[in-house]
Amino acid sequence: KQATPDAGAYPEYVQKQALLAQAQSDYKAAADAYQRLIESEPEQGRWYLGKAVAQQEFAREAAVASYQEAFKRIKHQPTLDFIEQQIVALKATESAGEQ
């Protein structure tokens, strides 16, 4: 949490920060780290995917948007299938919460 290196210069380091934050259930810090990666490499779908997974724990509506951004950038079919499943599940949870 202390060091905040430039994500453009040190993407591997920032990704490790995000993964460590998720492992410690600090989903907000993980999402923030992924956001820094997105800002430095906006074409990388994996950063949106990582952010979406973290956001599921504290910002479900935002997670859907991040999953949708990841879907636009990722070409790996099993990952696309996972993203679709997560979006459907999150939208179902939102619908159930509204009733």
mmCIF file of N, CA and C in Angstrom:
data_model
loop_
_atom_site.group_PDB
_atom_site.id
_atom_site.type_symbol
_atom_site.label_atom_id
_atom_site.label_comp_id
_atom_site.label_asym_id
_atom_site.label_seq_id
_atom_site.Cartn_x
_atom_site.Cartn_y
_atom_site.Cartn_z
ATOM 1 N N LYS A 1 0.813 -1.207 0.000
ATOM 2 C CA LYS A 1 0.000 0.000 0.000
ATOM 3 C C LYS A 1 0.851 1.265 0.000
ATOM 4 N N GLN A 2 2.048 1.188 0.524
ATOM 5 C CA GLN A 2 2.849 2.389 0.678
ATOM 6 C C GLN A 2 3.376 2.918 -0.653
ATOM 7 N N ALA A 3 3.955 2.046 -1.452
ATOM 8 C CA ALA A 3 4.556 2.481 -2.708
ATOM 9 C C ALA A 3 3.498 2.550 -3.803
ATOM 10 N N THR A 4 3.539 3.611 -4.569
ATOM 11 C CA THR A 4 2.635 3.739 -5.717
ATOM 12 C C THR A 4 3.462 4.086 -6.943
ATOM 13 N N PRO A 5 4.183 3.091 -7.463
ATOM 14 C CA PRO A 5 5.002 3.362 -8.647
ATOM 15 C C PRO A 5 4.134 3.622 -9.866
ATOM 16 N N ASP A 6 4.739 4.210 -10.852
ATOM 17 C CA ASP A 6 4.054 4.497 -12.104
ATOM 18 C C ASP A 6 3.655 3.182 -12.771
ATOM 19 N N ALA A 7 2.365 3.013 -13.030
ATOM 20 C CA ALA A 7 1.857 1.777 -13.622
ATOM 21 C C ALA A 7 2.374 1.586 -15.041
ATOM 22 N N GLY A 8 2.630 2.667 -15.750
ATOM 23 C CA GLY A 8 3.162 2.556 -17.100
ATOM 24 C C GLY A 8 4.586 2.033 -17.111
ATOM 25 N N ALA A 9 5.373 2.421 -16.126
ATOM 26 C CA ALA A 9 6.767 1.998 -16.045
ATOM 27 C C ALA A 9 6.919 0.638 -15.367
ATOM 28 N N TYR A 10 6.026 0.331 -14.447
ATOM 29 C CA TYR A 10 6.140 -0.900 -13.659
ATOM 30 C C TYR A 10 4.813 -1.660 -13.590
ATOM 31 N N PRO A 11 4.263 -2.061 -14.735
ATOM 32 C CA PRO A 11 2.948 -2.723 -14.699
ATOM 33 C C PRO A 11 2.945 -4.039 -13.921
ATOM 34 N N GLU A 12 4.037 -4.794 -13.977
ATOM 35 C CA GLU A 12 4.085 -6.064 -13.247
ATOM 36 C C GLU A 12 4.010 -5.824 -11.741
ATOM 37 N N TYR A 13 4.697 -4.792 -11.279
ATOM 38 C CA TYR A 13 4.691 -4.465 -9.853
ATOM 39 C C TYR A 13 3.285 -4.057 -9.405
ATOM 40 N N VAL A 14 2.655 -3.208 -10.187
ATOM 41 C CA VAL A 14 1.308 -2.733 -9.826
ATOM 42 C C VAL A 14 0.315 -3.895 -9.880
ATOM 43 N N GLN A 15 0.480 -4.796 -10.843
ATOM 44 C CA GLN A 15 -0.395 -5.964 -10.903
ATOM 45 C C GLN A 15 -0.207 -6.821 -9.648
ATOM 46 N N LYS A 16 1.020 -6.982 -9.204
ATOM 47 C CA LYS A 16 1.269 -7.752 -7.981
ATOM 48 C C LYS A 16 0.649 -7.074 -6.775
ATOM 49 N N GLN A 17 0.676 -5.748 -6.755
ATOM 50 C CA GLN A 17 -0.002 -5.024 -5.674
ATOM 51 C C GLN A 17 -1.491 -5.343 -5.685
ATOM 52 N N ALA A 18 -2.083 -5.339 -6.873
ATOM 53 C CA ALA A 18 -3.516 -5.624 -6.992
ATOM 54 C C ALA A 18 -3.829 -7.038 -6.531
ATOM 55 N N LEU A 19 -3.023 -7.992 -6.960
ATOM 56 C CA LEU A 19 -3.255 -9.384 -6.571
ATOM 57 C C LEU A 19 -3.088 -9.582 -5.069
ATOM 58 N N LEU A 20 -2.089 -8.940 -4.490
ATOM 59 C CA LEU A 20 -1.879 -9.029 -3.052
ATOM 60 C C LEU A 20 -3.048 -8.400 -2.293
ATOM 61 N N ALA A 21 -3.521 -7.258 -2.772
ATOM 62 C CA ALA A 21 -4.659 -6.607 -2.121
ATOM 63 C C ALA A 21 -5.881 -7.521 -2.161
ATOM 64 N N GLN A 22 -6.128 -8.173 -3.302
ATOM 65 C CA GLN A 22 -7.258 -9.098 -3.394
ATOM 66 C C GLN A 22 -7.075 -10.267 -2.441
ATOM 67 N N ALA A 23 -5.865 -10.795 -2.355
ATOM 68 C CA ALA A 23 -5.593 -11.917 -1.460
ATOM 69 C C ALA A 23 -5.860 -11.540 -0.006
ATOM 70 N N GLN A 24 -5.703 -10.266 0.306
ATOM 71 C CA GLN A 24 -5.941 -9.777 1.664
ATOM 72 C C GLN A 24 -7.359 -9.224 1.831
ATOM 73 N N SER A 25 -8.208 -9.461 0.838
ATOM 74 C CA SER A 25 -9.602 -8.997 0.840
ATOM 75 C C SER A 25 -9.725 -7.480 0.895
ATOM 76 N N ASP A 26 -8.719 -6.792 0.382
ATOM 77 C CA ASP A 26 -8.769 -5.334 0.275
ATOM 78 C C ASP A 26 -9.143 -5.010 -1.178
ATOM 79 N N TYR A 27 -10.430 -5.222 -1.488
ATOM 80 C CA TYR A 27 -10.898 -5.139 -2.862
ATOM 81 C C TYR A 27 -10.849 -3.728 -3.423
ATOM 82 N N LYS A 28 -11.033 -2.742 -2.590
ATOM 83 C CA LYS A 28 -10.958 -1.350 -3.041
ATOM 84 C C LYS A 28 -9.539 -1.026 -3.494
ATOM 85 N N ALA A 29 -8.545 -1.438 -2.713
ATOM 86 C CA ALA A 29 -7.149 -1.197 -3.099
ATOM 87 C C ALA A 29 -6.812 -1.946 -4.380
ATOM 88 N N ALA A 30 -7.345 -3.154 -4.527
ATOM 89 C CA ALA A 30 -7.106 -3.925 -5.752
ATOM 90 C C ALA A 30 -7.709 -3.203 -6.955
ATOM 91 N N ALA A 31 -8.948 -2.754 -6.813
ATOM 92 C CA ALA A 31 -9.606 -2.038 -7.911
ATOM 93 C C ALA A 31 -8.849 -0.758 -8.246
ATOM 94 N N ASP A 32 -8.349 -0.070 -7.240
ATOM 95 C CA ASP A 32 -7.571 1.151 -7.475
ATOM 96 C C ASP A 32 -6.280 0.850 -8.241
ATOM 97 N N ALA A 33 -5.622 -0.244 -7.894
ATOM 98 C CA ALA A 33 -4.395 -0.621 -8.599
ATOM 99 C C ALA A 33 -4.715 -0.958 -10.059
ATOM 100 N N TYR A 34 -5.794 -1.712 -10.273
ATOM 101 C CA TYR A 34 -6.182 -2.025 -11.653
ATOM 102 C C TYR A 34 -6.564 -0.759 -12.420
ATOM 103 N N GLN A 35 -7.173 0.187 -11.746
ATOM 104 C CA GLN A 35 -7.518 1.443 -12.418
ATOM 105 C C GLN A 35 -6.261 2.171 -12.879
ATOM 106 N N ARG A 36 -5.220 2.142 -12.064
ATOM 107 C CA ARG A 36 -3.950 2.759 -12.472
ATOM 108 C C ARG A 36 -3.384 2.048 -13.695
ATOM 109 N N LEU A 37 -3.526 0.725 -13.728
ATOM 110 C CA LEU A 37 -3.066 -0.029 -14.901
ATOM 111 C C LEU A 37 -3.896 0.313 -16.132
ATOM 112 N N ILE A 38 -5.198 0.458 -15.951
ATOM 113 C CA ILE A 38 -6.082 0.835 -17.062
ATOM 114 C C ILE A 38 -5.678 2.190 -17.629
ATOM 115 N N GLU A 39 -5.371 3.112 -16.757
ATOM 116 C CA GLU A 39 -4.983 4.447 -17.209
ATOM 117 C C GLU A 39 -3.680 4.414 -18.013
ATOM 118 N N SER A 40 -2.784 3.487 -17.679
ATOM 119 C CA SER A 40 -1.512 3.416 -18.413
ATOM 120 C C SER A 40 -1.597 2.523 -19.646
ATOM 121 N N GLU A 41 -2.485 1.526 -19.625
ATOM 122 C CA GLU A 41 -2.627 0.609 -20.757
ATOM 123 C C GLU A 41 -4.110 0.322 -21.019
ATOM 124 N N PRO A 42 -4.851 1.311 -21.519
ATOM 125 C CA PRO A 42 -6.300 1.163 -21.662
ATOM 126 C C PRO A 42 -6.739 0.081 -22.646
ATOM 127 N N GLU A 43 -5.843 -0.389 -23.482
ATOM 128 C CA GLU A 43 -6.218 -1.431 -24.439
ATOM 129 C C GLU A 43 -6.183 -2.834 -23.829
ATOM 130 N N GLN A 44 -5.633 -2.970 -22.632
ATOM 131 C CA GLN A 44 -5.475 -4.282 -21.996
ATOM 132 C C GLN A 44 -6.755 -4.717 -21.267
ATOM 133 N N GLY A 45 -7.432 -5.661 -21.840
ATOM 134 C CA GLY A 45 -8.666 -6.158 -21.244
ATOM 135 C C GLY A 45 -8.468 -6.814 -19.895
ATOM 136 N N ARG A 46 -7.295 -7.384 -19.671
ATOM 137 C CA ARG A 46 -7.064 -8.072 -18.393
ATOM 138 C C ARG A 46 -7.128 -7.123 -17.203
ATOM 139 N N TRP A 47 -6.792 -5.854 -17.424
ATOM 140 C CA TRP A 47 -6.872 -4.899 -16.307
ATOM 141 C C TRP A 47 -8.332 -4.622 -15.958
ATOM 142 N N TYR A 48 -9.174 -4.502 -16.969
ATOM 143 C CA TYR A 48 -10.608 -4.313 -16.718
ATOM 144 C C TYR A 48 -11.200 -5.543 -16.028
ATOM 145 N N LEU A 49 -10.739 -6.712 -16.440
ATOM 146 C CA LEU A 49 -11.220 -7.954 -15.839
ATOM 147 C C LEU A 49 -10.828 -8.019 -14.367
ATOM 148 N N GLY A 50 -9.580 -7.707 -14.075
ATOM 149 C CA GLY A 50 -9.132 -7.696 -12.680
ATOM 150 C C GLY A 50 -9.912 -6.704 -11.839
ATOM 151 N N LYS A 51 -10.143 -5.535 -12.401
ATOM 152 C CA LYS A 51 -10.911 -4.508 -11.689
ATOM 153 C C LYS A 51 -12.335 -4.988 -11.437
ATOM 154 N N ALA A 52 -12.939 -5.628 -12.433
ATOM 155 C CA ALA A 52 -14.315 -6.119 -12.288
ATOM 156 C C ALA A 52 -14.415 -7.157 -11.185
ATOM 157 N N VAL A 53 -13.463 -8.089 -11.151
ATOM 158 C CA VAL A 53 -13.481 -9.131 -10.119
ATOM 159 C C VAL A 53 -13.394 -8.498 -8.732
ATOM 160 N N ALA A 54 -12.535 -7.502 -8.584
ATOM 161 C CA ALA A 54 -12.414 -6.805 -7.298
ATOM 162 C C ALA A 54 -13.692 -6.034 -6.976
ATOM 163 N N GLN A 55 -14.255 -5.357 -7.967
ATOM 164 C CA GLN A 55 -15.452 -4.539 -7.733
ATOM 165 C C GLN A 55 -16.671 -5.370 -7.351
ATOM 166 N N GLN A 56 -16.701 -6.626 -7.730
ATOM 167 C CA GLN A 56 -17.842 -7.466 -7.371
ATOM 168 C C GLN A 56 -18.071 -7.478 -5.865
ATOM 169 N N GLU A 57 -17.029 -7.234 -5.115
ATOM 170 C CA GLU A 57 -17.120 -7.299 -3.657
ATOM 171 C C GLU A 57 -17.650 -6.013 -3.016
ATOM 172 N N PHE A 58 -17.630 -4.901 -3.769
ATOM 173 C CA PHE A 58 -18.072 -3.657 -3.131
ATOM 174 C C PHE A 58 -18.850 -2.726 -4.051
ATOM 175 N N ALA A 59 -18.862 -2.987 -5.346
ATOM 176 C CA ALA A 59 -19.545 -2.078 -6.283
ATOM 177 C C ALA A 59 -20.045 -2.886 -7.475
ATOM 178 N N ARG A 60 -21.116 -3.622 -7.276
ATOM 179 C CA ARG A 60 -21.589 -4.563 -8.297
ATOM 180 C C ARG A 60 -21.959 -3.885 -9.617
ATOM 181 N N GLU A 61 -22.601 -2.745 -9.547
ATOM 182 C CA GLU A 61 -22.982 -2.054 -10.781
ATOM 183 C C GLU A 61 -21.747 -1.628 -11.567
ATOM 184 N N ALA A 62 -20.750 -1.133 -10.863
ATOM 185 C CA ALA A 62 -19.497 -0.751 -11.511
ATOM 186 C C ALA A 62 -18.782 -1.986 -12.059
ATOM 187 N N ALA A 63 -18.920 -3.110 -11.380
ATOM 188 C CA ALA A 63 -18.301 -4.348 -11.855
ATOM 189 C C ALA A 63 -18.867 -4.745 -13.214
ATOM 190 N N VAL A 64 -20.165 -4.587 -13.392
ATOM 191 C CA VAL A 64 -20.784 -4.909 -14.689
ATOM 192 C C VAL A 64 -20.147 -4.063 -15.789
ATOM 193 N N ALA A 65 -19.987 -2.782 -15.534
ATOM 194 C CA ALA A 65 -19.380 -1.888 -16.530
ATOM 195 C C ALA A 65 -17.940 -2.300 -16.827
ATOM 196 N N SER A 66 -17.196 -2.683 -15.810
ATOM 197 C CA SER A 66 -15.810 -3.111 -16.022
ATOM 198 C C SER A 66 -15.764 -4.422 -16.800
ATOM 199 N N TYR A 67 -16.668 -5.334 -16.479
ATOM 200 C CA TYR A 67 -16.738 -6.583 -17.247
ATOM 201 C C TYR A 67 -17.054 -6.291 -18.714
ATOM 202 N N GLN A 68 -17.959 -5.361 -18.946
ATOM 203 C CA GLN A 68 -18.314 -5.027 -20.330
ATOM 204 C C GLN A 68 -17.119 -4.441 -21.083
ATOM 205 N N GLU A 69 -16.326 -3.629 -20.404
ATOM 206 C CA GLU A 69 -15.116 -3.083 -21.030
ATOM 207 C C GLU A 69 -14.111 -4.198 -21.311
ATOM 208 N N ALA A 70 -13.969 -5.122 -20.380
ATOM 209 C CA ALA A 70 -13.060 -6.253 -20.589
ATOM 210 C C ALA A 70 -13.513 -7.074 -21.789
ATOM 211 N N PHE A 71 -14.819 -7.292 -21.892
ATOM 212 C CA PHE A 71 -15.385 -8.096 -22.976
ATOM 213 C C PHE A 71 -15.027 -7.520 -24.347
ATOM 214 N N LYS A 72 -14.971 -6.199 -24.437
ATOM 215 C CA LYS A 72 -14.641 -5.542 -25.714
ATOM 216 C C LYS A 72 -13.193 -5.774 -26.123
ATOM 217 N N ARG A 73 -12.324 -6.050 -25.161
ATOM 218 C CA ARG A 73 -10.892 -6.088 -25.429
ATOM 219 C C ARG A 73 -10.278 -7.487 -25.415
ATOM 220 N N ILE A 74 -10.967 -8.439 -24.853
ATOM 221 C CA ILE A 74 -10.423 -9.790 -24.701
ATOM 222 C C ILE A 74 -10.908 -10.669 -25.852
ATOM 223 N N LYS A 75 -10.021 -11.509 -26.359
ATOM 224 C CA LYS A 75 -10.347 -12.387 -27.487
ATOM 225 C C LYS A 75 -10.429 -13.860 -27.075
ATOM 226 N N HIS A 76 -9.980 -14.210 -25.891
ATOM 227 C CA HIS A 76 -9.923 -15.597 -25.415
ATOM 228 C C HIS A 76 -11.334 -16.075 -25.060
ATOM 229 N N GLN A 77 -11.849 -17.048 -25.826
ATOM 230 C CA GLN A 77 -13.251 -17.455 -25.686
ATOM 231 C C GLN A 77 -13.620 -17.950 -24.285
ATOM 232 N N PRO A 78 -12.816 -18.794 -23.625
ATOM 233 C CA PRO A 78 -13.199 -19.194 -22.258
ATOM 234 C C PRO A 78 -13.304 -17.999 -21.304
ATOM 235 N N THR A 79 -12.453 -17.006 -21.497
ATOM 236 C CA THR A 79 -12.529 -15.804 -20.658
ATOM 237 C C THR A 79 -13.784 -15.010 -20.984
ATOM 238 N N LEU A 80 -14.123 -14.927 -22.264
ATOM 239 C CA LEU A 80 -15.351 -14.242 -22.660
ATOM 240 C C LEU A 80 -16.573 -14.951 -22.069
ATOM 241 N N ASP A 81 -16.546 -16.282 -22.064
ATOM 242 C CA ASP A 81 -17.650 -17.045 -21.458
ATOM 243 C C ASP A 81 -17.765 -16.732 -19.970
ATOM 244 N N PHE A 82 -16.622 -16.665 -19.274
ATOM 245 C CA PHE A 82 -16.609 -16.319 -17.852
ATOM 246 C C PHE A 82 -17.199 -14.931 -17.630
ATOM 247 N N ILE A 83 -16.782 -13.980 -18.451
ATOM 248 C CA ILE A 83 -17.274 -12.606 -18.324
ATOM 249 C C ILE A 83 -18.796 -12.569 -18.499
ATOM 250 N N GLU A 84 -19.296 -13.250 -19.509
ATOM 251 C CA GLU A 84 -20.751 -13.284 -19.734
ATOM 252 C C GLU A 84 -21.478 -13.874 -18.528
ATOM 253 N N GLN A 85 -20.936 -14.945 -17.970
ATOM 254 C CA GLN A 85 -21.554 -15.569 -16.793
ATOM 255 C C GLN A 85 -21.594 -14.595 -15.618
ATOM 256 N N GLN A 86 -20.511 -13.862 -15.421
ATOM 257 C CA GLN A 86 -20.452 -12.920 -14.305
ATOM 258 C C GLN A 86 -21.443 -11.772 -14.494
ATOM 259 N N ILE A 87 -21.552 -11.275 -15.717
ATOM 260 C CA ILE A 87 -22.498 -10.188 -15.987
ATOM 261 C C ILE A 87 -23.929 -10.663 -15.733
ATOM 262 N N VAL A 88 -24.263 -11.844 -16.214
ATOM 263 C CA VAL A 88 -25.611 -12.391 -16.001
ATOM 264 C C VAL A 88 -25.880 -12.542 -14.505
ATOM 265 N N ALA A 89 -24.919 -13.090 -13.776
ATOM 266 C CA ALA A 89 -25.094 -13.291 -12.327
ATOM 267 C C ALA A 89 -25.246 -11.965 -11.601
ATOM 268 N N LEU A 90 -24.433 -10.972 -11.952
ATOM 269 C CA LEU A 90 -24.536 -9.672 -11.288
ATOM 270 C C LEU A 90 -25.854 -8.986 -11.588
ATOM 271 N N LYS A 91 -26.302 -9.080 -12.823
ATOM 272 C CA LYS A 91 -27.580 -8.456 -13.187
ATOM 273 C C LYS A 91 -28.730 -9.180 -12.500
ATOM 274 N N ALA A 92 -28.644 -10.490 -12.342
ATOM 275 C CA ALA A 92 -29.673 -11.241 -11.635
ATOM 276 C C ALA A 92 -29.718 -10.836 -10.165
ATOM 277 N N THR A 93 -28.550 -10.628 -9.588
ATOM 278 C CA THR A 93 -28.466 -10.196 -8.182
ATOM 279 C C THR A 93 -29.074 -8.804 -8.036
ATOM 280 N N GLU A 94 -28.793 -7.916 -8.994
ATOM 281 C CA GLU A 94 -29.353 -6.563 -8.953
ATOM 282 C C GLU A 94 -30.872 -6.623 -9.064
ATOM 283 N N SER A 95 -31.373 -7.447 -9.955
ATOM 284 C CA SER A 95 -32.832 -7.574 -10.145
ATOM 285 C C SER A 95 -33.495 -8.130 -8.895
ATOM 286 N N ALA A 96 -32.864 -9.107 -8.276
ATOM 287 C CA ALA A 96 -33.416 -9.693 -7.058
ATOM 288 C C ALA A 96 -33.427 -8.676 -5.916
ATOM 289 N N GLY A 97 -32.417 -7.815 -5.891
ATOM 290 C CA GLY A 97 -32.348 -6.795 -4.849
ATOM 291 C C GLY A 97 -33.367 -5.713 -4.999
ATOM 292 N N GLU A 98 -33.868 -5.506 -6.213
ATOM 293 C CA GLU A 98 -34.851 -4.457 -6.463
ATOM 294 C C GLU A 98 -36.254 -4.891 -6.082
ATOM 295 N N GLN A 99 -36.459 -6.192 -5.954
ATOM 296 C CA GLN A 99 -37.820 -6.681 -5.662
ATOM 297 C C GLN A 99 -38.134 -6.628 -4.196
#
